[in-house]
Amino acid sequence: HERFNQVGWERVQEAVVRVANRYKATVWLDSTGVGDPIYEGLRKAGLRVKGFTFTNASKEKLIDALAIAIESGKVRLMDVPQQTAELLAYEYELT
């Protein structure tokens, strides 16, 4: 578990590259905003990178899938207070 706040992108990119290489993972990157330089930096580092566009509908699908995975035991959460607090604080309102 690593959490970054108010650090430069270079530091975050180093950690992403290290973890992605360790697990031979594909990196999913928020492609909603100005992420093109970040995408290119990770791609140039040799990672498999895919963009994901966040919308209200895609967020709802992600959260529903996470809830189902947790409830069915397919996903277990770490004992990390920040993670627990963020999940407990999450809510949405249908309008």
Short mmCIF file of C-alpha atoms in Angstrom, two decimals:
data_model
loop_
_atom_site.label_atom_id
_atom_site.label_comp_id
_atom_site.label_asym_id
_atom_site.label_seq_id
_atom_site.Cartn_x
_atom_site.Cartn_y
_atom_site.Cartn_z
CA HIS A 1 0.00 0.00 0.00
CA GLU A 2 1.33 3.38 -0.98
CA ARG A 3 -0.51 6.65 -0.80
CA PHE A 4 0.74 9.89 -2.29
CA ASN A 5 -0.27 13.41 -1.40
CA GLN A 6 1.45 16.62 -2.43
CA VAL A 7 4.44 14.93 -4.06
CA GLY A 8 5.81 15.42 -7.54
CA TRP A 9 4.68 13.24 -10.42
CA GLU A 10 8.22 11.89 -10.81
CA ARG A 11 8.00 10.23 -7.38
CA VAL A 12 4.60 8.74 -8.15
CA GLN A 13 5.76 7.52 -11.56
CA GLU A 14 8.74 5.72 -10.01
CA ALA A 15 6.41 3.85 -7.65
CA VAL A 16 3.94 3.00 -10.43
CA VAL A 17 6.72 1.64 -12.63
CA ARG A 18 8.18 -0.42 -9.76
CA VAL A 19 4.83 -2.00 -8.81
CA ALA A 20 3.67 -2.57 -12.40
CA ASN A 21 6.95 -4.29 -13.25
CA ARG A 22 6.84 -6.39 -10.08
CA TYR A 23 3.38 -7.73 -10.90
CA LYS A 24 3.69 -7.54 -14.70
CA ALA A 25 0.53 -5.44 -14.56
CA THR A 26 -1.33 -3.25 -16.97
CA VAL A 27 -1.67 0.29 -15.65
CA TRP A 28 -5.11 1.86 -15.98
CA LEU A 29 -4.83 5.63 -16.07
CA ASP A 30 -7.47 8.32 -15.72
CA SER A 31 -7.77 9.68 -19.24
CA THR A 32 -10.52 12.15 -18.38
CA GLY A 33 -8.29 15.19 -17.97
CA VAL A 34 -4.80 16.29 -18.93
CA GLY A 35 -3.16 12.90 -18.52
CA ASP A 36 -1.45 12.62 -21.90
CA PRO A 37 2.08 13.45 -20.64
CA ILE A 38 1.64 11.00 -17.76
CA TYR A 39 0.38 8.32 -20.14
CA GLU A 40 3.35 8.86 -22.45
CA GLY A 41 5.83 8.84 -19.56
CA LEU A 42 4.57 5.47 -18.34
CA ARG A 43 4.46 4.08 -21.87
CA LYS A 44 8.05 5.21 -22.49
CA ALA A 45 9.01 3.45 -19.24
CA GLY A 46 7.91 0.23 -20.95
CA LEU A 47 4.60 -0.28 -19.20
CA ARG A 48 1.34 -1.46 -20.71
CA VAL A 49 -0.92 1.54 -20.18
CA LYS A 50 -4.63 1.88 -20.89
CA GLY A 51 -6.78 4.94 -20.46
CA PHE A 52 -10.06 4.99 -18.57
CA THR A 53 -12.61 7.77 -18.95
CA PHE A 54 -14.51 8.55 -15.78
CA THR A 55 -18.16 9.46 -16.16
CA ASN A 56 -21.03 9.28 -13.71
CA ALA A 57 -22.08 5.99 -15.32
CA SER A 58 -18.56 4.47 -15.31
CA LYS A 59 -18.02 5.48 -11.68
CA GLU A 60 -21.29 3.84 -10.69
CA LYS A 61 -20.30 0.61 -12.48
CA LEU A 62 -16.89 0.58 -10.79
CA ILE A 63 -18.32 1.12 -7.32
CA ASP A 64 -21.05 -1.48 -7.83
CA ALA A 65 -18.48 -4.01 -9.06
CA LEU A 66 -16.24 -3.27 -6.05
CA ALA A 67 -19.14 -3.68 -3.62
CA ILE A 68 -20.12 -7.00 -5.18
CA ALA A 69 -16.51 -8.23 -5.14
CA ILE A 70 -16.14 -7.31 -1.46
CA GLU A 71 -19.48 -8.84 -0.48
CA SER A 72 -18.76 -12.09 -2.35
CA GLY A 73 -15.28 -12.41 -0.86
CA LYS A 74 -13.47 -12.05 -4.19
CA VAL A 75 -11.71 -8.95 -2.87
CA ARG A 76 -10.39 -8.41 0.61
CA LEU A 77 -9.41 -5.03 1.95
CA MET A 78 -6.16 -4.30 3.70
CA ASP A 79 -6.18 -3.06 7.27
CA VAL A 80 -5.31 0.49 6.25
CA PRO A 81 -7.18 3.23 8.14
CA GLN A 82 -7.09 5.71 5.22
CA GLN A 83 -8.57 3.13 2.86
CA THR A 84 -11.33 2.24 5.32
CA ALA A 85 -12.14 5.91 5.96
CA GLU A 86 -12.34 6.73 2.25
CA LEU A 87 -14.62 3.78 1.51
CA LEU A 88 -16.87 4.57 4.46
CA ALA A 89 -17.09 8.22 3.39
CA TYR A 90 -18.08 7.33 -0.17
CA GLU A 91 -21.68 8.04 -1.05
CA TYR A 92 -23.68 9.02 -4.04
CA GLU A 93 -27.09 10.48 -4.62
CA LEU A 94 -29.46 9.59 -7.42
CA THR A 95 -30.97 12.69 -8.98
#
